[in-house]
Amino acid sequence: DGRLTFYPGNQTVELPFINFMKRHGTIFLNAYTNSPICCPSRAAMWSGLFTHLTESWNNFKGLDPDYVTWMDLMQKHGYHTQKYGKLDYTSGHHSVSNRVEAWTRDVDFLLRQEGRPMVNLTGDRRHVRVMEADWRNTDKAVAWIREEAINLTQPFALYLGLNLPHPYPSPYAGENFGSSTFLTSPYWLEKVMYEAIKIPKWSSLSEMHPVDYYSSYTKNCTGQFTKKEVKNIRAFYYAMCAETDAMLGEVISALRDTGLLKETIVIFTSDHGELAMEHRQFYKMSMYEGSSHVPLLVMGPGIKEQQQISNLVSLVDIYPTMLDIAGIPVPQNLSGYSLIPLLQGKAEEEVSPRGPRPSWVLSEFHGCNVNASTYMLRTDKWKYIAYSDGHSVLPQLFDLSADPDELTNIAVKFPETVNSLDKILRSVVNYPKVSSYVQEYNKKQFISWKQSLGQNYSAVIANLRWHQDWLKKPKKYEKAIDEWL
C-alpha cells in the first residue's frame, strides 16, 4: 500500500530496508499502477504501454507471450538477465472462476466472488519464513548474486517477483472459495505498532457509489465487521509488509557483501496496493489510493540520495527507465517516460527528446469484482474516475489535498473541473469505445467457454467460487446470463 506503509513519517511498522533505500536513494511519493490488478499492471510495467494498448483486460489476458520486454532488449544489448519468482505478465494462470467472473461482470446479478477476509496467526516467535515460496525465490536470487553475478564480465539485470504482501488463498475450500486470508506469525506481528493503526471511515451501504457497492458485495465485505476485525486485517497486512521488507534486505545484503551494491541500481516497486478494509473493501481492483498508489524507490550510482519526488509517475515509466539505464535507444511510441532525469535531480526543463512528462497519470481496470470499465486520471490535487461509456454510471471526483481519504465525491459540485479532466482523459483514451470493446470481448470469451463445456455447463457454472450464492437460485442466475447473451 503506497500511501500507508511507504509514506514518510509512517509510524505503523518498522521497514528497515525500505528506510535504507529512502536514505540512500529516491522515493516517489506519487507513483501509480496503470491497472490495479496483478497481470494487467505487470503487462504495463514490462511493455511501457497503457492497458488499452496491449489489451490486457483481466488477470488471464496480459501481453502476448512473444512480446519484447525491456529485459529482452537488455539481453539483446549484452546484459546477462535473470528472473526469479512471480512474473504474471502474459497470463496470471488464474482459475476458471477468475475468468468467468471477469467476463460476466456485465450480467445483472450480485454474487459473492470472494471469501470473507480473515486473519490467521501461524507458528511462534521463531517462525520467520511464513511465505515459503517467496523465501525460496529470494534464496535463489541471493545465491545467484553471490555465486554468479560476482564473476560476470558483462552487466546484469536481475528481477525478483514476490507474492507478498498479498492475502493467501483460503485453505478450506479449494479454488472455489476466495483468496482472503491475511497470514503472518508472531515474529512479524510484533513489529507492528498496533495502537498506531487507524480504522478507516466507511460510508453507509446506501450512500456508496454503485460500482463501489458491487465491489464490496462481490468481495464479501458488506456484512458486519467489528473494529477489532478491521484492525487485525490491517495489522496482519503490515506484518506481511515487514516480511517483504526482510526479503528486500537479503538482496541488498548480498549486493553489499559482494561489493556490487555501489555499482548496481536497485528498484523496489509493486504491481498494486491492498485496500485492507479501506472503503469497506480488501484486495485491489479499485482506483482508491490504497489500491492504485504503489511504492517506488530507487537507489544506486548517479541517483540522488534522500530525495523525495512528488511528480506523478506510473509503472509504464519502468520500461523506458530500464532502457535509459542500459543506454539503449528508447522507442518513441511508449506510454511511459524515463525516470532518469528525475532520479538524477535534474530540473524539469532538461526534458527527453519526446518533450516534457505529462502532468497526469492514467490507470484503468477491466477485470472482475467491478461491474464497469474504470478509468482514473490523477493530476495535481485531483483524482477523476470515469466509468463505462461516461454517462450511464456517474463519475467520481476527489480533491486529494482536502480529502486524502477520498470520502467525498465532489463531481456534482465541480462540473467545470469534471469537464476539463474528462477532456484530457478522452485525449489519452477513447474510453467509451474501449469499454464497449471490452464488453464484446467478455461476451465472446464467455460464449466460447460455455460452448466448450457442452452438457456440463450448468454443473460447472454452479460450482465456481460464487457457488454459495448461486446454488440458492441457480435457475434465476442462469436466466440472467441468457438475457445478457
Coordinates of C-alpha atoms in Angstrom, one line a residue:
D1 CA 0.0 0.0 0.0
G2 CA 1.9 3.0 -1.3
R3 CA 0.1 5.5 0.9
L4 CA 0.0 3.9 4.3
T5 CA 3.2 2.0 4.5
F6 CA 5.8 3.8 2.5
Y7 CA 4.8 7.4 3.2
P8 CA 7.5 9.4 5.0
G9 CA 6.8 9.7 8.7
N10 CA 4.7 6.5 8.8
Q11 CA 4.7 5.1 12.3
T12 CA 2.9 1.8 11.8
V13 CA 5.6 -0.8 11.1
E14 CA 9.3 -1.0 11.0
L15 CA 10.6 -1.4 7.5
P16 CA 14.4 -1.2 7.9
F17 CA 15.4 -1.9 4.3
I18 CA 12.8 0.3 2.7
N19 CA 14.2 3.0 5.0
F20 CA 17.7 2.1 3.9
M21 CA 16.6 2.8 0.3
K22 CA 15.0 6.1 1.3
R23 CA 18.2 7.2 3.0
H24 CA 20.5 6.1 0.1
G25 CA 18.2 6.9 -2.8
T26 CA 15.0 8.4 -4.1
I27 CA 11.4 7.8 -3.2
F28 CA 8.5 8.7 -5.5
L29 CA 5.6 10.0 -3.4
N30 CA 3.0 9.8 -6.2
A31 CA 3.6 6.5 -8.1
Y32 CA 0.6 4.7 -9.5
T33 CA -0.2 1.4 -11.1
N34 CA -1.7 1.6 -14.6
S35 CA -4.2 -1.1 -13.8
P36 CA -4.8 -2.2 -10.1
I37 CA -4.6 -6.0 -10.6
C38 CA -1.6 -8.3 -11.0
C39 CA -1.4 -9.3 -14.6
P40 CA -2.5 -6.1 -16.4
S41 CA -0.3 -3.9 -14.2
R42 CA 2.7 -6.1 -14.9
A43 CA 1.9 -6.1 -18.6
A44 CA 2.1 -2.2 -18.4
M45 CA 5.4 -2.4 -16.5
W46 CA 7.1 -4.9 -18.9
S47 CA 5.8 -3.2 -22.1
G48 CA 5.8 0.5 -21.2
L49 CA 2.3 0.7 -22.7
F50 CA -1.1 1.5 -21.3
T51 CA -3.6 -1.3 -20.7
H52 CA -5.9 -0.4 -23.5
L53 CA -3.0 -0.5 -26.0
T54 CA -1.9 -4.0 -25.0
E55 CA -5.5 -5.2 -24.4
S56 CA -4.5 -6.7 -21.1
W57 CA -8.1 -6.9 -20.0
N58 CA -8.0 -9.1 -16.9
N59 CA -5.9 -11.4 -14.8
F60 CA -5.9 -14.0 -17.6
K61 CA -5.2 -11.8 -20.5
G62 CA -2.0 -9.9 -20.4
L63 CA 0.8 -9.4 -23.0
D64 CA 1.2 -11.8 -25.9
P65 CA 3.7 -14.5 -24.9
D66 CA 6.2 -13.3 -27.6
Y67 CA 6.1 -9.6 -26.6
V68 CA 9.5 -8.0 -26.4
T69 CA 10.0 -6.7 -22.9
W70 CA 12.7 -4.3 -21.6
M71 CA 14.6 -7.3 -20.2
D72 CA 14.6 -9.0 -23.7
L73 CA 16.0 -5.8 -25.1
M74 CA 18.7 -5.6 -22.4
Q75 CA 19.7 -9.2 -23.1
K76 CA 20.0 -8.3 -26.8
H77 CA 22.2 -5.4 -25.9
G78 CA 24.7 -7.6 -23.9
Y79 CA 23.2 -7.8 -20.5
H80 CA 23.1 -11.0 -18.6
T81 CA 19.5 -11.3 -17.5
Q82 CA 17.9 -13.4 -14.7
K83 CA 14.3 -13.7 -13.5
Y84 CA 13.0 -15.3 -10.3
G85 CA 9.6 -15.6 -8.8
K86 CA 6.2 -14.2 -9.8
L87 CA 6.1 -12.8 -13.4
D88 CA 2.4 -12.9 -14.4
Y89 CA 2.6 -10.5 -17.3
T90 CA 1.4 -12.8 -20.2
S91 CA -1.3 -14.5 -18.1
G92 CA -1.9 -14.9 -14.4
H93 CA -2.8 -18.6 -14.9
H94 CA -5.7 -17.7 -12.7
S95 CA -8.6 -20.1 -12.1
V96 CA -11.6 -20.6 -14.4
S97 CA -13.6 -18.8 -11.7
N98 CA -11.5 -15.6 -12.1
R99 CA -12.0 -15.6 -15.8
V100 CA -15.7 -16.3 -15.7
E101 CA -16.2 -13.6 -13.0
A102 CA -14.4 -11.1 -15.2
W103 CA -16.4 -12.0 -18.3
T104 CA -19.8 -11.9 -16.6
R105 CA -19.4 -8.6 -14.7
D106 CA -22.0 -7.0 -17.0
V107 CA -24.6 -9.6 -16.1
D108 CA -27.4 -8.2 -14.0
F109 CA -26.7 -10.2 -10.8
L110 CA -24.8 -9.8 -7.5
L111 CA -22.8 -12.8 -6.4
R112 CA -20.1 -13.1 -3.7
Q113 CA -16.9 -13.9 -5.6
E114 CA -14.5 -14.0 -2.6
G115 CA -14.3 -15.5 0.8
R116 CA -14.8 -13.1 3.6
P117 CA -11.4 -11.6 4.6
M118 CA -10.0 -13.0 7.8
V119 CA -6.7 -13.3 9.6
N120 CA -4.6 -16.3 10.6
L121 CA -1.7 -16.4 13.0
T122 CA 0.7 -19.3 12.4
G123 CA 3.8 -20.6 14.2
D124 CA 5.6 -18.9 17.1
R125 CA 8.0 -16.1 17.8
R126 CA 10.8 -18.1 16.0
H127 CA 8.8 -18.5 12.8
V128 CA 10.4 -16.1 10.3
R129 CA 9.7 -17.7 6.9
V130 CA 6.0 -17.6 6.6
M131 CA 5.7 -17.2 2.8
E132 CA 7.9 -20.1 1.9
A133 CA 7.7 -19.8 -1.9
D134 CA 8.8 -16.1 -1.7
W135 CA 11.7 -17.1 0.6
R136 CA 12.8 -19.9 -1.8
N137 CA 12.9 -17.4 -4.7
T138 CA 14.7 -14.8 -2.6
D139 CA 17.3 -17.5 -1.7
K140 CA 17.8 -18.3 -5.4
A141 CA 18.3 -14.6 -6.2
V142 CA 20.7 -14.2 -3.4
A143 CA 22.7 -17.3 -4.3
W144 CA 22.8 -16.1 -7.9
I145 CA 24.3 -12.7 -6.8
R146 CA 26.8 -14.4 -4.5
E147 CA 27.9 -17.2 -6.9
E148 CA 27.2 -16.0 -10.5
A149 CA 26.8 -12.2 -10.7
I150 CA 30.1 -11.6 -8.9
N151 CA 32.0 -13.4 -11.7
L152 CA 30.3 -11.8 -14.7
T153 CA 32.3 -9.8 -17.2
Q154 CA 29.1 -8.3 -18.6
P155 CA 26.5 -6.1 -16.8
F156 CA 23.4 -7.9 -15.3
A157 CA 19.7 -7.3 -14.8
L158 CA 18.1 -9.4 -12.1
Y159 CA 14.4 -9.5 -11.4
L160 CA 12.8 -10.9 -8.3
G161 CA 9.0 -11.0 -8.1
L162 CA 7.3 -11.7 -4.8
N163 CA 3.7 -12.6 -3.8
L164 CA 3.8 -10.8 -0.5
P165 CA 2.3 -8.6 0.8
H166 CA -0.8 -10.3 -0.6
P167 CA -3.7 -12.2 1.1
Y168 CA -3.4 -16.0 0.9
P169 CA -5.9 -18.3 -0.8
S170 CA -8.3 -19.6 1.9
P171 CA -7.2 -23.1 2.7
Y172 CA -10.5 -24.8 3.4
A173 CA -12.5 -24.9 0.2
G174 CA -10.2 -25.2 -2.8
E175 CA -10.2 -22.7 -5.7
N176 CA -13.9 -22.3 -5.4
F177 CA -13.5 -20.2 -2.3
G178 CA -11.9 -16.8 -2.4
S179 CA -8.4 -15.6 -1.7
S180 CA -8.9 -13.9 1.6
T181 CA -6.6 -14.9 4.4
F182 CA -4.1 -12.4 5.9
L183 CA -1.5 -14.7 7.3
T184 CA 1.6 -14.0 9.5
S185 CA 3.5 -15.2 12.5
P186 CA 4.0 -13.6 15.9
Y187 CA 7.6 -12.8 14.8
W188 CA 6.3 -10.3 12.2
L189 CA 3.2 -9.2 14.1
E190 CA 5.3 -7.9 17.0
K191 CA 7.0 -5.4 14.6
V192 CA 3.6 -3.7 14.0
M193 CA 2.6 -0.7 16.3
Y194 CA -0.9 -1.9 16.9
E195 CA -2.1 1.4 18.6
A196 CA -0.9 3.4 15.5
I197 CA -3.3 1.6 13.2
K198 CA -6.1 3.8 12.0
I199 CA -9.6 2.4 11.4
P200 CA -10.8 3.7 8.1
K201 CA -14.2 5.6 7.9
W202 CA -16.9 3.8 5.9
S203 CA -19.8 5.3 4.0
S204 CA -23.1 3.6 4.8
L205 CA -24.1 1.0 2.2
S206 CA -26.9 3.1 0.9
E207 CA -24.5 6.1 0.2
M208 CA -21.9 4.1 -1.6
H209 CA -21.2 4.7 -5.3
P210 CA -23.0 1.8 -7.2
V211 CA -19.7 0.4 -8.5
D212 CA -18.2 0.5 -5.0
Y213 CA -21.2 -1.3 -3.7
Y214 CA -20.9 -4.0 -6.3
S215 CA -17.2 -4.4 -5.4
S216 CA -17.8 -4.6 -1.7
Y217 CA -20.6 -7.1 -2.2
T218 CA -18.6 -9.4 -4.6
K219 CA -15.6 -9.1 -2.1
N220 CA -17.9 -10.3 0.7
C221 CA -17.4 -7.1 2.7
T222 CA -21.0 -5.9 3.0
G223 CA -21.6 -7.8 6.3
Q224 CA -20.8 -6.7 9.8
F225 CA -17.2 -6.3 10.8
T226 CA -16.1 -5.4 14.4
K227 CA -13.4 -2.7 14.9
K228 CA -11.1 -5.5 16.1
E229 CA -11.6 -7.5 12.9
V230 CA -10.8 -4.5 10.8
K231 CA -7.8 -3.5 12.9
N232 CA -6.5 -7.1 12.8
I233 CA -6.7 -7.3 9.0
R234 CA -4.7 -4.1 8.8
A235 CA -2.2 -5.2 11.4
F236 CA -1.6 -8.6 9.7
Y237 CA -1.2 -6.8 6.3
Y238 CA 1.5 -4.5 7.9
A239 CA 3.2 -7.6 9.3
M240 CA 3.3 -9.1 5.8
C241 CA 4.9 -5.8 4.6
A242 CA 7.6 -6.3 7.2
E243 CA 8.3 -9.9 5.9
T244 CA 8.5 -8.5 2.4
D245 CA 11.0 -5.8 3.6
A246 CA 13.2 -8.6 5.0
M247 CA 13.4 -10.2 1.6
L248 CA 14.5 -6.9 0.1
G249 CA 17.1 -6.8 2.9
E250 CA 18.5 -10.2 1.8
V251 CA 19.1 -8.9 -1.7
I252 CA 20.6 -5.6 -0.5
S253 CA 22.9 -7.5 1.9
A254 CA 24.1 -9.9 -0.8
L255 CA 24.9 -6.9 -3.1
R256 CA 26.7 -5.2 -0.2
D257 CA 28.7 -8.3 0.8
T258 CA 29.9 -8.9 -2.8
G259 CA 30.9 -5.3 -3.3
L260 CA 28.3 -5.0 -6.1
L261 CA 26.0 -2.5 -4.3
K262 CA 28.0 0.6 -5.2
E263 CA 27.7 -0.2 -8.9
T264 CA 24.1 -1.6 -9.0
I265 CA 20.8 0.3 -9.4
V266 CA 18.1 -1.2 -7.1
I267 CA 14.4 -0.5 -7.9
F268 CA 11.6 -1.6 -5.5
T269 CA 8.0 -1.3 -6.6
S270 CA 4.7 -3.2 -6.6
D271 CA 2.0 -4.1 -9.1
H272 CA -0.8 -2.6 -7.0
G273 CA -1.7 -1.9 -3.4
E274 CA -4.1 -3.5 -0.9
L275 CA -7.2 -1.8 0.5
A276 CA -7.0 -3.7 3.8
M277 CA -10.6 -2.7 4.6
E278 CA -10.5 0.9 3.4
H279 CA -13.7 1.9 1.7
R280 CA -15.2 -1.4 3.0
Q281 CA -13.0 -3.5 0.7
F282 CA -10.0 -5.6 0.7
Y283 CA -7.8 -6.6 -2.3
K284 CA -7.3 -4.1 -5.1
M285 CA -9.3 -3.6 -8.4
S286 CA -10.2 0.0 -7.2
M287 CA -8.9 3.5 -8.0
Y288 CA -8.8 4.5 -4.4
E289 CA -5.3 5.3 -3.1
G290 CA -4.9 2.1 -1.1
S291 CA -5.3 0.1 -4.3
S292 CA -3.9 2.2 -7.1
H293 CA -1.0 4.0 -5.3
V294 CA 2.2 2.0 -5.3
P295 CA 5.7 2.3 -3.6
L296 CA 8.6 3.2 -5.9
L297 CA 12.1 3.6 -4.5
V298 CA 15.3 3.7 -6.5
M299 CA 18.9 3.8 -5.3
G300 CA 22.3 3.3 -6.9
P301 CA 25.2 5.1 -8.7
G302 CA 24.1 8.5 -10.1
I303 CA 20.8 8.5 -8.2
K304 CA 20.3 11.4 -5.8
E305 CA 20.2 10.4 -2.1
Q306 CA 17.4 11.3 0.3
Q307 CA 15.3 12.7 -2.5
Q308 CA 11.5 12.8 -2.3
I309 CA 9.8 13.3 -5.7
S310 CA 6.2 14.4 -5.8
N311 CA 5.9 14.3 -9.6
L312 CA 3.2 11.9 -10.8
V313 CA 4.7 8.7 -12.3
S314 CA 3.4 5.2 -13.1
L315 CA 4.6 1.7 -13.8
V316 CA 4.8 2.3 -17.6
D317 CA 7.8 4.5 -16.8
I318 CA 9.8 1.4 -15.7
Y319 CA 10.4 0.3 -19.4
P320 CA 12.0 3.5 -20.7
T321 CA 13.9 3.9 -17.4
M322 CA 15.5 0.4 -17.8
L323 CA 16.5 1.1 -21.4
D324 CA 17.9 4.5 -20.3
I325 CA 20.0 2.9 -17.6
A326 CA 21.4 0.4 -20.2
G327 CA 22.0 3.2 -22.8
I328 CA 19.5 1.6 -25.3
P329 CA 17.6 4.0 -27.5
V330 CA 14.0 4.4 -26.1
P331 CA 11.2 3.8 -28.6
Q332 CA 9.0 6.9 -29.3
N333 CA 5.7 5.1 -29.1
L334 CA 5.8 4.3 -25.4
S335 CA 3.1 5.4 -22.9
G336 CA 5.9 5.9 -20.2
Y337 CA 8.7 8.4 -19.7
S338 CA 12.2 7.7 -18.3
L339 CA 12.6 8.5 -14.6
I340 CA 16.4 9.0 -15.0
P341 CA 16.2 12.9 -15.2
L342 CA 14.1 13.0 -12.0
L343 CA 16.3 10.4 -10.3
Q344 CA 19.4 12.5 -11.1
G345 CA 17.8 15.5 -9.6
K346 CA 17.7 17.4 -12.9
A347 CA 15.3 20.2 -13.5
E348 CA 12.1 19.5 -15.4
E349 CA 13.4 21.8 -18.2
E350 CA 16.0 19.2 -19.2
V351 CA 13.4 17.0 -20.9
S352 CA 13.6 13.9 -23.0
P353 CA 13.6 14.1 -26.8
R354 CA 9.8 13.3 -26.6
G355 CA 9.1 16.5 -24.8
P356 CA 8.0 17.0 -21.2
R357 CA 6.5 14.3 -19.0
P358 CA 2.7 14.8 -18.8
S359 CA 1.2 16.3 -15.6
W360 CA -1.2 13.4 -15.2
V361 CA -1.1 9.6 -14.9
L362 CA -3.7 7.1 -16.2
S363 CA -5.0 3.9 -14.6
E364 CA -7.7 1.7 -16.0
F365 CA -9.4 -1.5 -14.9
H366 CA -11.5 -4.0 -16.9
G367 CA -11.5 -7.2 -14.7
C368 CA -13.5 -9.0 -12.0
N369 CA -15.1 -7.6 -8.8
V370 CA -16.0 -4.3 -10.6
N371 CA -19.1 -4.1 -12.9
A372 CA -17.9 -1.4 -15.3
S373 CA -14.7 -0.5 -17.0
T374 CA -13.0 2.1 -14.9
Y375 CA -10.6 5.0 -15.9
M376 CA -8.7 7.1 -13.4
L377 CA -6.9 10.3 -14.3
R378 CA -4.7 11.8 -11.5
T379 CA -3.4 15.3 -11.9
D380 CA -2.0 17.8 -9.3
K381 CA -4.6 17.6 -6.5
W382 CA -7.5 16.0 -8.4
K383 CA -8.4 12.4 -8.9
Y384 CA -11.1 11.9 -11.6
I385 CA -12.7 8.5 -12.1
A386 CA -14.9 7.8 -15.1
Y387 CA -16.9 4.6 -15.8
S388 CA -18.1 2.6 -18.8
D389 CA -19.4 4.9 -21.6
G390 CA -19.0 8.1 -19.5
H391 CA -22.7 8.7 -18.8
S392 CA -24.6 5.6 -17.6
V393 CA -22.5 5.5 -14.4
L394 CA -21.8 8.7 -12.5
P395 CA -18.2 9.8 -12.3
Q396 CA -16.2 10.5 -9.1
L397 CA -14.0 13.5 -8.3
F398 CA -11.8 13.7 -5.2
D399 CA -9.7 16.6 -4.1
L400 CA -6.8 14.7 -2.5
S401 CA -5.3 17.8 -0.8
A402 CA -8.5 18.4 1.1
D403 CA -9.8 14.9 1.3
P404 CA -6.9 12.4 1.3
D405 CA -9.2 9.6 2.5
E406 CA -11.4 10.0 -0.6
L407 CA -14.6 10.1 1.3
T408 CA -16.4 12.9 -0.5
N409 CA -17.2 12.7 -4.2
I410 CA -17.4 16.3 -5.4
A411 CA -18.1 15.6 -9.1
V412 CA -21.6 17.3 -9.0
K413 CA -20.1 20.3 -7.2
F414 CA -17.4 21.0 -9.7
P415 CA -18.8 20.4 -13.2
E416 CA -16.1 22.6 -14.9
T417 CA -13.3 20.5 -13.3
V418 CA -15.0 17.3 -14.3
N419 CA -15.4 18.6 -17.9
S420 CA -11.8 19.6 -18.3
L421 CA -10.4 16.4 -16.7
D422 CA -12.8 14.3 -18.9
K423 CA -11.4 16.2 -22.0
I424 CA -7.8 15.3 -21.0
L425 CA -8.9 11.7 -20.3
R426 CA -10.6 11.4 -23.7
S427 CA -7.5 12.8 -25.4
V428 CA -5.5 9.9 -23.9
V429 CA -8.0 7.1 -24.4
N430 CA -11.4 7.0 -26.2
Y431 CA -12.8 5.3 -23.1
P432 CA -16.4 4.8 -24.2
K433 CA -15.1 2.9 -27.3
V434 CA -12.6 0.8 -25.1
S435 CA -15.4 0.0 -22.7
S436 CA -17.7 -1.3 -25.4
Y437 CA -14.8 -3.3 -26.9
V438 CA -14.2 -5.0 -23.6
Q439 CA -17.9 -5.8 -23.3
E440 CA -17.8 -7.5 -26.7
Y441 CA -14.6 -9.3 -25.7
N442 CA -16.2 -10.6 -22.4
K443 CA -19.2 -11.9 -24.2
K444 CA -17.2 -13.7 -26.9
Q445 CA -14.9 -15.3 -24.4
F446 CA -17.9 -16.4 -22.3
I447 CA -19.7 -17.9 -25.3
S448 CA -16.7 -19.9 -26.4
W449 CA -16.1 -21.1 -22.8
K450 CA -19.8 -22.1 -22.5
Q451 CA -19.7 -24.0 -25.8
S452 CA -16.6 -25.9 -24.8
L453 CA -18.4 -27.3 -21.7
G454 CA -21.4 -28.7 -23.7
Q455 CA -23.7 -30.6 -21.4
N456 CA -21.6 -29.9 -18.3
Y457 CA -22.2 -26.1 -18.4
S458 CA -24.9 -25.9 -15.7
A459 CA -22.9 -28.0 -13.3
V460 CA -19.6 -26.2 -13.8
I461 CA -21.0 -22.7 -13.6
A462 CA -23.0 -23.5 -10.4
N463 CA -19.8 -24.7 -8.7
L464 CA -17.4 -21.7 -9.3
R465 CA -16.3 -19.5 -6.4
W466 CA -19.7 -18.0 -6.2
H467 CA -21.4 -21.4 -5.5
Q468 CA -22.8 -20.5 -2.1
D469 CA -24.9 -17.7 -3.6
W470 CA -25.5 -19.3 -6.9
L471 CA -26.9 -22.6 -5.5
K472 CA -29.7 -20.8 -3.7
K473 CA -31.3 -19.8 -7.1
P474 CA -29.4 -21.5 -9.9
K475 CA -32.2 -21.1 -12.5
K476 CA -32.5 -17.3 -11.8
Y477 CA -28.8 -16.7 -12.3
E478 CA -28.6 -18.9 -15.5
K479 CA -31.5 -16.9 -16.9
A480 CA -29.7 -13.6 -16.1
I481 CA -26.8 -14.8 -18.1
D482 CA -29.0 -15.9 -21.0
E483 CA -30.7 -12.5 -21.0
W484 CA -27.2 -10.8 -21.1
L485 CA -26.1 -13.0 -24.0

